[in-house]
Tab-separated table of C-alpha atoms in Angstrom:
chain	number	residue	atom	x	y	z
A	1222	MET	CA	122.076	122.325	110.939
A	1223	ASP	CA	122.594	120.183	114.030
A	1224	ASN	CA	121.116	116.691	113.532
A	1225	GLN	CA	119.248	117.009	116.840
A	1226	GLU	CA	117.577	120.308	115.960
A	1227	VAL	CA	114.094	120.015	114.473
A	1228	LEU	CA	112.437	123.180	113.211
A	1229	THR	CA	108.669	123.564	113.468
A	1230	ASP	CA	107.972	126.203	110.841
A	1231	VAL	CA	107.910	125.619	107.080
A	1232	PRO	CA	111.216	125.869	105.181
A	1233	SER	CA	111.544	128.812	102.783
A	1234	ASN	CA	112.129	126.327	99.936
A	1235	TYR	CA	109.080	124.214	100.822
A	1236	GLU	CA	107.526	124.312	97.333
A	1237	GLU	CA	110.842	123.241	95.793
A	1238	LEU	CA	111.186	120.399	98.326
A	1239	LYS	CA	107.595	119.332	97.668
A	1240	SER	CA	108.313	119.171	93.921
A	1241	SER	CA	111.539	117.262	94.518
A	1242	ALA	CA	109.790	114.791	96.813
A	1243	ASN	CA	107.389	113.978	93.984
A	1244	ARG	CA	109.924	113.793	91.132
A	1245	ASN	CA	109.170	110.312	89.730
A	1246	ALA	CA	112.294	109.925	87.624
A	1247	ASN	CA	114.840	110.830	90.301
A	1248	TRP	CA	114.930	108.761	93.472
A	1249	ARG	CA	118.026	110.595	94.750
A	1250	GLU	CA	116.189	113.901	94.552
A	1251	ARG	CA	113.219	112.383	96.408
A	1252	LEU	CA	115.580	110.996	99.058
A	1253	ASN	CA	117.284	114.380	99.527
A	1254	ALA	CA	113.882	116.074	99.829
A	1255	VAL	CA	112.795	113.521	102.446
A	1256	GLU	CA	116.011	114.117	104.410
A	1257	GLU	CA	115.537	117.903	104.300
A	1258	LEU	CA	111.808	117.812	105.109
A	1259	GLY	CA	112.669	115.586	108.063
A	1260	ASN	CA	114.283	118.624	109.682
A	1261	TRP	CA	110.976	120.530	109.714
A	1262	LYS	CA	108.266	119.108	111.961
A	1263	ASN	CA	105.014	120.540	110.634
A	1264	GLN	CA	101.897	119.043	109.077
A	1265	LYS	CA	102.969	119.834	105.511
A	1266	SER	CA	106.281	117.986	105.922
A	1267	ILE	CA	104.590	115.108	107.740
A	1268	ASP	CA	102.038	114.761	104.918
A	1269	ILE	CA	104.761	114.559	102.266
A	1270	LEU	CA	106.811	112.106	104.338
A	1271	LEU	CA	103.743	109.907	104.853
A	1272	HIS	CA	103.089	109.967	101.116
A	1273	ARG	CA	106.691	108.893	100.365
A	1274	LEU	CA	106.506	106.186	103.052
A	1275	ASN	CA	103.297	104.741	101.627
A	1276	THR	CA	103.772	105.144	97.882
A	1277	ASP	CA	107.409	105.423	96.842
A	1278	ALA	CA	108.660	102.550	94.694
A	1279	VAL	CA	112.231	102.850	96.035
A	1280	HIS	CA	112.705	101.164	99.403
A	1281	GLN	CA	115.533	103.500	100.422
A	1282	VAL	CA	113.226	106.535	100.085
A	1283	ARG	CA	110.403	104.817	102.021
A	1284	GLU	CA	112.827	103.826	104.766
A	1285	ALA	CA	114.219	107.379	105.089
A	1286	ALA	CA	110.662	108.739	105.352
A	1287	TYR	CA	109.929	106.152	108.048
A	1288	HIS	CA	112.957	107.209	110.122
A	1289	LYS	CA	112.121	110.919	109.824
A	1290	LEU	CA	108.490	110.305	110.812
A	1291	ARG	CA	109.556	108.182	113.798
A	1292	ALA	CA	111.910	110.974	114.885
A	1293	PHE	CA	108.852	113.295	114.803
A	1294	GLY	CA	107.038	110.842	117.102
A	1295	GLU	CA	104.659	109.588	114.412
A	1296	ASP	CA	103.206	106.092	114.822
A	1297	VAL	CA	104.364	104.463	111.571
A	1298	GLN	CA	105.512	100.979	110.625
A	1299	MET	CA	108.841	100.104	109.006
A	1300	PRO	CA	108.141	99.549	105.302
A	1301	GLU	CA	108.738	96.094	103.879
A	1302	ARG	CA	110.851	95.699	100.774
A	1303	ARG	CA	108.512	95.153	97.850
A	1304	LYS	CA	108.842	91.997	95.811
A	1305	GLY	CA	108.176	91.525	92.113
A	1306	GLU	CA	107.576	94.400	89.732
A	1307	LEU	CA	107.898	97.808	91.342
A	1308	MET	CA	106.061	99.492	88.485
A	1309	LYS	CA	103.130	98.299	86.391
A	1310	ASP	CA	103.935	96.312	83.232
A	1311	VAL	CA	107.719	96.627	83.554
A	1312	SER	CA	108.291	93.223	81.963
A	1313	LYS	CA	106.231	94.226	78.932
A	1314	VAL	CA	108.104	97.527	78.570
A	1315	LEU	CA	111.494	95.830	78.838
A	1316	LEU	CA	110.498	93.237	76.258
A	1317	ARG	CA	109.277	95.973	73.911
A	1318	ILE	CA	112.611	97.787	74.252
A	1319	LYS	CA	114.559	94.589	73.593
A	1320	LYS	CA	112.457	93.811	70.518
A	1321	SER	CA	113.052	97.328	69.180
A	1322	LEU	CA	116.807	96.710	69.050
A	1323	PRO	CA	118.670	94.702	66.384
A	1324	ARG	CA	118.718	90.964	67.069
A	1325	ASP	CA	122.486	90.984	67.758
A	1326	HIS	CA	122.447	93.980	70.140
A	1327	LYS	CA	124.533	93.969	73.305
A	1328	TYR	CA	123.383	94.440	76.888
A	1329	GLU	CA	124.834	97.982	76.947
A	1330	ASP	CA	122.632	98.911	73.939
A	1331	PHE	CA	119.572	97.698	75.841
A	1332	LYS	CA	120.597	99.536	79.009
A	1333	ASP	CA	121.200	102.788	77.113
A	1334	LYS	CA	117.873	102.602	75.303
A	1335	LEU	CA	116.007	101.879	78.538
A	1336	LYS	CA	117.636	104.893	80.158
A	1337	LYS	CA	116.702	107.126	77.192
A	1338	MET	CA	113.149	105.844	76.715
A	1339	ARG	CA	112.029	105.114	80.285
A	1340	ILE	CA	114.201	106.962	82.788
A	1341	ASP	CA	111.409	106.487	85.344
A	1342	ILE	CA	111.797	102.693	85.206
A	1343	TYR	CA	115.586	102.861	85.015
A	1344	ASP	CA	115.792	105.237	87.975
A	1345	THR	CA	113.300	103.362	90.154
A	1346	TYR	CA	115.024	100.014	89.745
A	1347	GLU	CA	118.496	101.518	90.060
A	1348	GLY	CA	117.443	103.088	93.362
A	1349	ASP	CA	115.763	99.958	94.652
A	1350	LYS	CA	118.422	97.449	93.555
A	1351	GLY	CA	121.457	99.576	94.492
A	1352	ASP	CA	124.729	97.774	93.760
A	1353	GLU	CA	122.772	94.814	92.356
A	1354	PHE	CA	121.112	96.906	89.641
A	1355	ASP	CA	123.457	96.071	86.747
A	1356	SER	CA	123.479	92.347	87.430
A	1357	TRP	CA	119.677	92.355	87.862
A	1358	LEU	CA	119.129	94.304	84.626
A	1359	GLU	CA	121.544	92.153	82.639
A	1360	GLN	CA	119.948	88.962	83.946
A	1361	THR	CA	116.485	90.347	83.151
A	1362	TRP	CA	117.627	91.373	79.656
A	1363	SER	CA	119.079	87.933	78.936
A	1364	SER	CA	115.917	86.201	80.129
A	1365	LEU	CA	113.543	88.267	77.981
A	1366	LEU	CA	112.176	86.179	75.126
A	1367	ARG	CA	112.665	87.174	71.514
A	1368	ARG	CA	109.983	86.623	68.887
């Protein structure tokens, strides 16, 4: 589809896009859904884009929703990058995961267990931190206190 062309009806895969836009443990899927919904100017798409703009934990998804809404002529503000914890009690969860591993575990063990146990946290921070994710996670891991 031409980038300039905006369709006003509802896409045939709307329900699938709606589900993808709300998939908590996959920021890439949410981003793709936002990009696709941004080609369909209708109230249903606008509502989903507004929800992603206002609630998504990953800045890249919020920013894409902002740009699509602006292209529709909506009066929205550029989202600010959130500071601190993006999800409730992340520090506690990370500490719990670290404590569940043997005392002499390696960073990769911690990273793997986080990904298996809490893909929602892993995915959200990976999406938000981008290329800085590994260094952020390793620094966070090393700073977590042991008993």
